[in-house]
Amino acid sequence: MPISLDYALAMSDGVGPEGGLTDAELDGLAADRFRQAHAGVRARVDGGELGFWKLPTERAVLGEVARVRDALADSVSDVLVLGIGGSSLGTRAMRDALTAPISTAGARLHLPDNSDPWLLSHLLERLEPARTAALVISKSGGTVETAAQLVIVRDWLERAVGREAMAEHMVAITDPNKGGLRALADAQGWPTLPIPANVGGRFSILTGVGLLPAALCGVDCEGLLDGAAAMAERCTSPSLRDNPAGIVAAVHYLHDTLKGRNIHVMMPYSDRLRAFAAWYVQLWAESLGKRFDRAGERVECGPTPLTAVGATDQHAQVQLFMEGPRDKLVTFLAIEDGERDLTVPESQGSTSYLSGTKLSALLDAERVGTTEALASDGRPSLTITVPRLNARALGELFFLYEAATALSGELYGIDAFDQPGVELGKRLAFGLLGRDGYEEAASEIEDRLAKRPTRYRV
Ligand code: PA5
């Protein structure tokens, strides 16, 4: 059974005229802007620019992934995934959704993606190098956080296993032809997997970036691709009402631009999809937050994505969603069959009403209660129902949001596939680190720091 999307409560029929969109608004967009957006994405896919769209059907990668997995030492039980942003968030989402928290099957994946030394230093103290592999993942091959971790981990591994055995413990996943990581891996003879040149970091989960970690921890890679392929098929429809990514893009775009709902909340009622929501945040934010449109006009547009988790956030953010500014559109993610359950035993007194209740039923009742409570006050939402959270369903979800992001970029008229806004901060940080070639950035930031007024400190 495929995942389904219900957007009734994003429409005025479901939440009233203030809260929802009219059919005329949606159909007006369908006739005009969506048609163009759809054609724009198709042209970029057919022209080979948007490589992510074709990944689900390009199965040669599975053989390459198996070859690299088999090249690793048989003793490997722990895998350090060294990457950040698009080189890590999808893998975390995959791991958390599809592997058990205390799993004995497959390798354990660790994702110390930040430069914060806390997690990595603990891991290096606890893990046995002889039983550990490091997957270094970087599309550009030069990301500073990943480069620093690579050098630390390589040193840690090499001192334990020796230089000759390093190719059984290190894998590089990077651009097929260029970048520092590609050059290093080739020089060292480490196994590598390519991130196709036309696939950007945050769209790369269905390349070796996500598939090798998936294979190592026993996830069904074919299932991930099958689900994504089935969703790609659905998202190819030029009819907005039949196109799930089109609906996600159009409903969010119209709520943002017509109703001022520019905070887009992803709220799974499942711990297993918590990291998926974080992956979505990066995808939506980095792709859609742009200063200029594609004609070069200053637009400074972009919805703000937010994660929430049910039922946890009913005790944290839902108060704000219910009574705060009417600037949010919530997407609830529901899992129909959670595979595991616990039933509350017979009990007396104040908890007797829970006797015999399944935790899954409690979670579901809380989700429906929250959805309807929001709707009763004209606060809109969408609900995606996942019949069962397996590799196939996760593949569907990944592709749905990648396609929706591409279509949204067209609707906003911006380039969803670059991220120029992160460059200045990086340049200034390199200046502070004294990196060669960043002398100008160093004086710029020193100057800025020196000029900062000091009277505002307490
Ligand atoms: O989506 C993107 O392109 C970014 O978020 C990158 O994934 C992130 O900056 C890491 O870059 P790289 O994979 O080049 O190390």
Coordinates of C-alpha atoms in Angstrom, one line a residue, residues 14-456:
G14 CA -12.2 21.6 6.0
V15 CA -11.2 24.5 8.2
G16 CA -13.3 27.4 7.0
P17 CA -12.5 30.4 4.7
E18 CA -9.9 32.1 7.0
G19 CA -7.9 28.9 7.5
G20 CA -8.1 27.1 4.2
L21 CA -7.6 27.5 0.5
T22 CA -10.5 27.5 -1.9
D23 CA -10.7 25.0 -4.7
A24 CA -10.6 28.0 -7.1
E25 CA -7.3 29.0 -5.6
L26 CA -5.8 25.6 -6.0
D27 CA -7.3 25.1 -9.5
G28 CA -6.2 28.6 -10.5
L29 CA -2.6 27.7 -9.6
A30 CA -3.0 24.3 -11.3
A31 CA -4.0 26.0 -14.6
D32 CA -1.2 28.4 -14.6
R33 CA 1.8 28.4 -12.2
F34 CA 1.7 24.7 -11.4
R35 CA 1.7 23.8 -15.1
Q36 CA 4.7 26.0 -15.7
A37 CA 6.5 24.6 -12.5
H38 CA 5.8 21.1 -13.6
A39 CA 7.1 21.7 -17.1
G40 CA 10.1 23.6 -15.7
V41 CA 11.1 20.6 -13.5
R42 CA 10.5 18.1 -16.3
A43 CA 12.7 20.1 -18.6
R44 CA 15.5 20.2 -16.0
V45 CA 15.1 16.5 -15.4
D46 CA 15.1 15.6 -19.1
G47 CA 18.1 18.0 -19.7
G48 CA 20.1 16.0 -17.1
E49 CA 20.3 18.9 -14.6
L50 CA 18.3 17.4 -11.8
G51 CA 19.9 14.0 -11.4
F52 CA 18.0 13.1 -8.3
W53 CA 14.8 12.4 -10.2
K54 CA 16.3 9.4 -12.0
L55 CA 18.1 7.9 -9.1
P56 CA 15.3 5.5 -8.1
T57 CA 15.5 3.7 -11.5
E58 CA 19.3 3.7 -11.9
R59 CA 20.0 0.3 -10.2
A60 CA 23.7 -0.1 -11.2
V61 CA 24.5 1.6 -7.9
L62 CA 23.3 -1.5 -5.9
G63 CA 26.1 -3.5 -7.4
E64 CA 28.7 -0.8 -6.6
V65 CA 27.4 -0.6 -3.1
A66 CA 27.6 -4.3 -2.6
R67 CA 31.2 -4.3 -4.0
V68 CA 32.3 -1.6 -1.5
R69 CA 30.5 -3.2 1.4
D70 CA 32.2 -6.5 0.7
A71 CA 35.6 -4.8 0.5
L72 CA 35.3 -3.8 4.2
A73 CA 36.9 -5.9 6.8
D74 CA 34.6 -8.8 8.0
S75 CA 35.2 -7.7 11.6
V76 CA 33.5 -4.4 11.1
S77 CA 30.6 -3.9 13.6
D78 CA 30.6 -0.1 13.9
V79 CA 30.5 2.5 11.2
L80 CA 31.4 6.1 11.6
V81 CA 29.6 8.2 9.0
L82 CA 31.7 11.4 8.6
G83 CA 29.6 14.0 6.8
I84 CA 27.4 16.9 7.5
G85 CA 24.2 18.4 6.1
G86 CA 23.0 16.5 3.0
S87 CA 25.8 14.1 3.6
S88 CA 24.4 12.9 6.9
L89 CA 20.8 14.0 7.6
G90 CA 19.2 11.5 5.2
T91 CA 21.3 8.6 6.6
R92 CA 20.3 9.5 10.1
A93 CA 16.6 9.5 9.0
M94 CA 17.1 6.1 7.3
R95 CA 18.8 4.6 10.3
D96 CA 16.3 5.9 12.9
A97 CA 13.3 4.9 10.8
L98 CA 14.4 1.5 9.7
T99 CA 16.7 0.0 12.3
A100 CA 15.8 -0.9 15.9
P101 CA 17.3 1.4 18.6
I102 CA 19.2 -1.4 20.2
S103 CA 19.9 -3.5 17.1
T104 CA 22.0 -6.6 16.9
A105 CA 21.5 -7.0 13.2
G106 CA 24.0 -5.3 10.9
A107 CA 26.5 -2.7 11.8
R108 CA 25.8 0.1 14.2
L109 CA 25.9 3.5 12.4
H110 CA 27.3 6.5 14.3
L111 CA 26.8 10.0 12.9
P112 CA 29.0 12.5 14.7
D113 CA 28.1 15.1 12.0
N114 CA 28.9 18.2 14.0
S115 CA 32.3 19.6 14.8
D116 CA 31.4 19.5 18.5
P117 CA 34.0 17.1 19.9
W118 CA 31.7 15.7 22.5
L119 CA 30.2 12.7 20.6
L120 CA 33.2 11.9 18.4
S121 CA 35.7 11.9 21.3
H122 CA 33.4 9.5 23.2
L123 CA 33.0 7.3 20.2
L124 CA 36.8 7.2 19.7
E125 CA 37.2 6.2 23.3
R126 CA 34.6 3.4 23.2
L127 CA 34.9 1.9 19.7
E128 CA 37.5 -0.6 18.7
P129 CA 39.3 0.6 15.6
A130 CA 39.8 -3.0 14.3
R131 CA 36.0 -3.4 14.3
T132 CA 35.2 0.1 12.9
A133 CA 34.9 1.5 9.4
A134 CA 34.7 5.2 8.5
L135 CA 32.6 6.4 5.5
V136 CA 33.7 9.9 4.6
I137 CA 30.9 11.6 2.7
S138 CA 31.3 14.9 1.0
K139 CA 30.0 16.0 -2.4
S140 CA 32.4 18.9 -2.7
G141 CA 35.2 16.9 -1.0
G142 CA 36.3 20.0 0.9
T143 CA 33.8 20.6 3.7
V144 CA 35.7 21.8 6.8
E145 CA 33.8 19.9 9.4
T146 CA 34.1 16.6 7.5
A147 CA 37.8 17.2 6.6
A148 CA 38.7 17.8 10.3
Q149 CA 36.9 14.6 11.4
L150 CA 38.5 12.6 8.5
V151 CA 42.0 13.5 9.6
I152 CA 41.2 12.7 13.2
V153 CA 39.6 9.4 12.5
R154 CA 42.1 8.4 9.8
D155 CA 44.9 8.9 12.4
W156 CA 43.0 6.9 15.0
L157 CA 42.4 4.0 12.6
E158 CA 45.8 4.0 11.1
R159 CA 47.6 3.9 14.4
A160 CA 45.6 0.8 15.3
V161 CA 45.2 -1.2 12.1
G162 CA 48.3 -0.1 10.2
R163 CA 48.5 1.7 6.8
E164 CA 48.1 -1.4 4.7
A165 CA 44.8 -2.4 6.2
M166 CA 43.3 1.1 5.8
A167 CA 41.5 0.3 2.6
E168 CA 39.4 -2.2 4.6
H169 CA 38.3 0.5 7.0
M170 CA 37.9 3.7 4.9
V171 CA 35.4 4.5 2.2
A172 CA 35.1 7.8 0.4
I173 CA 31.7 8.9 -1.1
T174 CA 32.2 12.0 -3.2
D175 CA 32.2 13.6 -6.6
P176 CA 33.3 11.1 -9.3
N177 CA 36.1 13.4 -10.7
K178 CA 37.0 16.3 -8.5
G179 CA 37.6 17.6 -5.0
G180 CA 40.1 17.0 -2.3
L181 CA 38.4 13.9 -1.0
R182 CA 38.4 12.3 -4.4
A183 CA 42.1 13.0 -4.8
L184 CA 43.0 11.7 -1.3
A185 CA 40.9 8.5 -1.7
D186 CA 42.4 7.7 -5.1
A187 CA 45.9 8.3 -3.8
Q188 CA 45.4 6.1 -0.7
G189 CA 43.6 3.4 -2.7
W190 CA 40.4 3.6 -0.5
P191 CA 37.2 2.2 -2.0
T192 CA 35.0 5.0 -3.3
L193 CA 31.4 5.5 -4.4
P194 CA 30.4 8.5 -6.7
I195 CA 27.9 11.2 -5.9
P196 CA 26.8 12.0 -9.5
A197 CA 27.8 15.5 -10.5
N198 CA 24.1 16.5 -11.1
V199 CA 22.9 15.4 -7.7
G200 CA 23.2 18.0 -4.9
G201 CA 24.1 17.1 -1.3
R202 CA 20.6 17.4 0.1
F203 CA 19.1 15.4 -2.8
S204 CA 21.7 12.6 -2.5
I205 CA 20.1 10.1 0.0
L206 CA 19.4 7.6 -2.8
T207 CA 23.0 7.5 -4.0
G208 CA 25.8 5.6 -2.3
V209 CA 25.5 8.4 0.4
G210 CA 22.5 6.7 1.9
L211 CA 22.6 3.3 0.2
L212 CA 26.0 2.1 1.5
P213 CA 25.1 2.9 5.2
A214 CA 21.7 1.3 4.5
A215 CA 23.3 -1.9 3.2
L216 CA 25.7 -2.0 6.1
C217 CA 23.0 -1.9 8.7
G218 CA 20.8 -4.4 6.9
V219 CA 18.3 -2.1 5.3
D220 CA 16.6 -3.2 2.1
C221 CA 18.2 -0.8 -0.4
E222 CA 16.1 -2.2 -3.3
G223 CA 13.0 -1.4 -1.2
L224 CA 14.1 2.2 -0.7
L225 CA 14.6 2.6 -4.5
D226 CA 11.3 0.8 -5.3
G227 CA 9.4 3.1 -3.0
A228 CA 11.1 6.2 -4.5
A229 CA 10.5 5.0 -8.0
A230 CA 6.8 4.4 -7.3
M231 CA 6.6 8.0 -5.9
A232 CA 8.5 9.4 -8.8
E233 CA 5.9 7.9 -11.1
R234 CA 3.1 9.6 -9.1
C235 CA 4.9 12.9 -9.0
T236 CA 5.3 12.9 -12.8
S237 CA 1.6 13.5 -13.3
P238 CA 1.0 16.9 -14.9
S239 CA -2.4 17.0 -13.1
L240 CA -2.0 18.8 -9.8
R241 CA -4.7 16.9 -8.0
D242 CA -3.1 13.6 -8.9
N243 CA 0.4 14.6 -8.1
P244 CA 1.3 14.3 -4.4
A245 CA 4.5 16.4 -4.6
G246 CA 2.5 19.0 -6.6
I247 CA -0.1 19.1 -3.8
V248 CA 2.5 19.4 -1.1
A249 CA 4.3 22.2 -3.0
A250 CA 1.1 24.0 -4.1
V251 CA -0.7 23.9 -0.7
H252 CA 2.4 25.2 1.1
Y253 CA 3.1 27.8 -1.5
L254 CA -0.4 29.1 -1.5
H255 CA -0.7 29.1 2.3
D256 CA 2.6 31.1 2.5
T257 CA 1.8 33.6 -0.2
L258 CA -2.0 34.1 0.2
K259 CA -2.4 33.4 3.9
G260 CA 0.9 34.4 5.5
R261 CA 1.5 30.9 6.8
N262 CA 5.2 30.8 6.3
I263 CA 6.1 28.4 9.1
H264 CA 5.8 24.9 7.8
V265 CA 5.8 22.3 10.6
M266 CA 6.6 18.6 10.0
M267 CA 5.1 16.7 12.9
P268 CA 5.5 12.9 12.8
Y269 CA 3.6 11.0 15.5
S270 CA 6.6 8.6 15.7
D271 CA 10.0 8.7 17.2
R272 CA 11.2 6.8 14.1
L273 CA 10.5 9.8 11.9
R274 CA 12.0 12.5 14.1
A275 CA 15.2 12.5 12.1
F276 CA 13.2 12.5 8.9
A277 CA 11.6 15.8 10.0
A278 CA 15.2 17.1 10.5
W279 CA 16.1 16.0 7.0
Y280 CA 13.0 17.8 5.6
V281 CA 14.0 21.0 7.5
Q282 CA 17.4 21.1 5.7
L283 CA 15.8 20.3 2.4
W284 CA 13.1 23.0 2.6
A285 CA 15.3 25.7 4.3
E286 CA 18.4 25.4 2.2
S287 CA 16.5 25.0 -1.0
L288 CA 13.8 27.6 -0.7
G289 CA 15.4 30.4 1.4
K290 CA 16.8 32.6 -1.2
R291 CA 17.8 36.3 -1.6
F292 CA 17.3 36.5 -5.4
D293 CA 14.9 34.9 -7.8
R294 CA 16.0 33.4 -11.0
A295 CA 15.6 36.7 -12.8
G296 CA 18.1 38.3 -10.4
E297 CA 15.4 40.3 -8.5
R298 CA 15.9 40.6 -4.7
V299 CA 13.0 38.5 -3.2
E300 CA 14.3 37.3 0.2
C301 CA 11.8 34.6 0.2
G302 CA 11.4 31.2 1.9
P303 CA 9.2 29.5 4.4
T304 CA 10.6 28.5 7.7
P305 CA 10.4 24.7 8.3
L306 CA 10.0 23.5 11.9
T307 CA 10.1 20.0 13.4
A308 CA 7.7 18.8 16.1
V309 CA 7.1 15.3 17.3
G310 CA 3.8 13.9 18.6
A311 CA 2.9 13.3 21.3
T312 CA 6.0 14.9 22.9
D313 CA 5.3 18.3 21.4
Q314 CA 1.8 18.3 22.7
H315 CA 3.5 19.2 25.9
A316 CA 5.8 21.8 24.3
Q317 CA 4.9 23.5 21.0
V318 CA 1.2 22.6 20.4
Q319 CA 0.1 25.4 22.8
L320 CA 1.8 27.8 20.4
F321 CA 0.3 26.1 17.3
M322 CA -3.2 26.3 18.9
E323 CA -3.2 29.8 20.2
G324 CA -0.2 31.7 18.8
P325 CA 0.1 33.5 15.5
R326 CA -1.8 32.0 12.6
D327 CA 1.4 31.6 10.6
K328 CA 1.8 27.8 10.6
L329 CA 0.8 24.9 8.3
V330 CA 1.3 21.6 10.0
T331 CA 2.0 18.3 8.3
F332 CA 1.2 15.3 10.5
L333 CA 2.8 12.0 9.7
A334 CA 0.9 9.0 10.9
I335 CA 2.0 5.4 10.8
E336 CA -0.9 2.9 10.5
D337 CA 0.9 -0.2 11.6
G338 CA 3.8 0.6 13.9
E339 CA 4.8 -3.1 14.0
R340 CA 5.3 -3.0 17.8
D341 CA 2.8 -2.3 20.5
L342 CA 2.4 -2.3 24.3
T343 CA -0.9 -2.8 26.0
V344 CA -1.6 -1.1 29.4
P345 CA -2.4 -3.9 31.9
E346 CA -5.5 -3.9 34.0
S347 CA -5.2 -1.2 36.6
Q348 CA -7.4 0.4 39.2
G349 CA -8.1 4.0 40.4
S350 CA -7.2 7.0 38.3
T351 CA -5.5 5.0 35.5
S352 CA -8.3 2.4 35.2
Y353 CA -9.6 4.1 32.0
L354 CA -6.4 3.1 30.3
S355 CA -6.8 -0.6 31.1
G356 CA -6.3 -2.6 27.9
T357 CA -5.4 0.5 25.8
K358 CA -2.7 0.0 23.3
L359 CA 0.0 2.7 23.2
S360 CA -0.4 2.9 19.4
A361 CA -4.1 3.7 19.9
L362 CA -3.2 6.3 22.5
L363 CA -0.7 8.0 20.1
D364 CA -3.2 7.9 17.3
A365 CA -6.0 9.4 19.4
E366 CA -3.7 12.2 20.4
R367 CA -2.8 12.9 16.8
V368 CA -6.4 12.9 15.7
G369 CA -7.3 15.0 18.7
T370 CA -4.6 17.6 17.9
T371 CA -5.5 17.7 14.2
E372 CA -9.2 18.3 15.0
A373 CA -8.5 20.8 17.8
L374 CA -6.4 22.9 15.3
A375 CA -9.1 22.6 12.6
S376 CA -11.8 23.6 15.0
D377 CA -10.0 27.0 15.3
G378 CA -9.5 27.3 11.6
R379 CA -5.8 26.2 11.8
P380 CA -4.9 24.1 8.8
S381 CA -2.9 20.9 8.4
L382 CA -2.2 18.0 6.1
T383 CA -1.9 14.4 7.1
I384 CA 0.4 11.8 5.4
T385 CA -0.5 8.3 6.3
V386 CA 2.2 5.6 6.1
P387 CA 0.6 2.1 6.1
R388 CA 3.8 0.6 7.4
L389 CA 7.2 2.2 7.9
N390 CA 9.5 0.0 5.9
A391 CA 12.2 0.8 3.3
R392 CA 9.7 1.2 0.5
A393 CA 7.6 3.7 2.5
L394 CA 10.7 5.7 3.5
G395 CA 11.8 5.8 -0.2
E396 CA 8.4 7.2 -1.0
L397 CA 8.7 9.9 1.6
F398 CA 12.2 10.9 0.6
F399 CA 11.2 11.2 -3.0
L400 CA 7.9 13.0 -2.3
Y401 CA 9.7 15.8 -0.5
E402 CA 12.6 16.0 -3.0
A403 CA 10.0 16.4 -5.8
A404 CA 7.9 18.8 -3.8
T405 CA 11.0 20.9 -3.1
A406 CA 11.9 21.1 -6.8
L407 CA 8.4 22.1 -7.7
S408 CA 8.3 24.7 -4.9
G409 CA 11.5 26.2 -6.2
E410 CA 9.7 26.7 -9.5
L411 CA 6.6 28.2 -7.8
Y412 CA 8.7 30.7 -5.9
G413 CA 10.8 31.4 -9.0
I414 CA 14.1 30.7 -7.2
D415 CA 16.9 28.2 -7.7
A416 CA 16.2 25.4 -5.2
F417 CA 19.5 23.7 -5.9
D418 CA 22.1 26.2 -4.7
Q419 CA 23.0 27.6 -1.3
P420 CA 25.0 30.8 -1.8
G421 CA 23.9 32.1 1.6
V422 CA 26.2 29.8 3.5
E423 CA 29.4 30.9 1.9
L424 CA 30.1 34.2 3.7
G425 CA 30.0 32.5 7.2
K426 CA 32.4 29.8 5.9
R427 CA 34.8 32.4 4.5
L428 CA 34.8 34.4 7.7
A429 CA 35.4 31.2 9.8
F430 CA 38.3 30.2 7.5
G431 CA 39.7 33.7 8.1
L432 CA 39.6 33.2 11.8
L433 CA 41.3 29.8 11.4
G434 CA 44.1 31.5 9.5
R435 CA 43.6 29.4 6.4
D436 CA 45.8 30.4 3.4
G437 CA 44.0 32.5 0.9
Y438 CA 41.5 33.9 3.4
E439 CA 43.6 36.8 4.7
E440 CA 41.0 39.3 3.5
A441 CA 38.3 37.4 5.4
A442 CA 40.5 37.4 8.4
S443 CA 40.9 41.2 8.5
E444 CA 37.2 41.6 7.7
I445 CA 36.1 39.5 10.7
E446 CA 38.7 41.0 13.0
D447 CA 37.5 44.4 12.1
R448 CA 33.9 43.4 12.7
L449 CA 34.7 41.9 16.1
A450 CA 36.7 44.9 17.1
K451 CA 33.9 47.3 16.2
R452 CA 31.2 45.4 18.1
P453 CA 29.8 47.7 20.9
T454 CA 30.8 46.3 24.3
R455 CA 28.2 48.2 26.3
Y456 CA 25.5 45.6 25.7

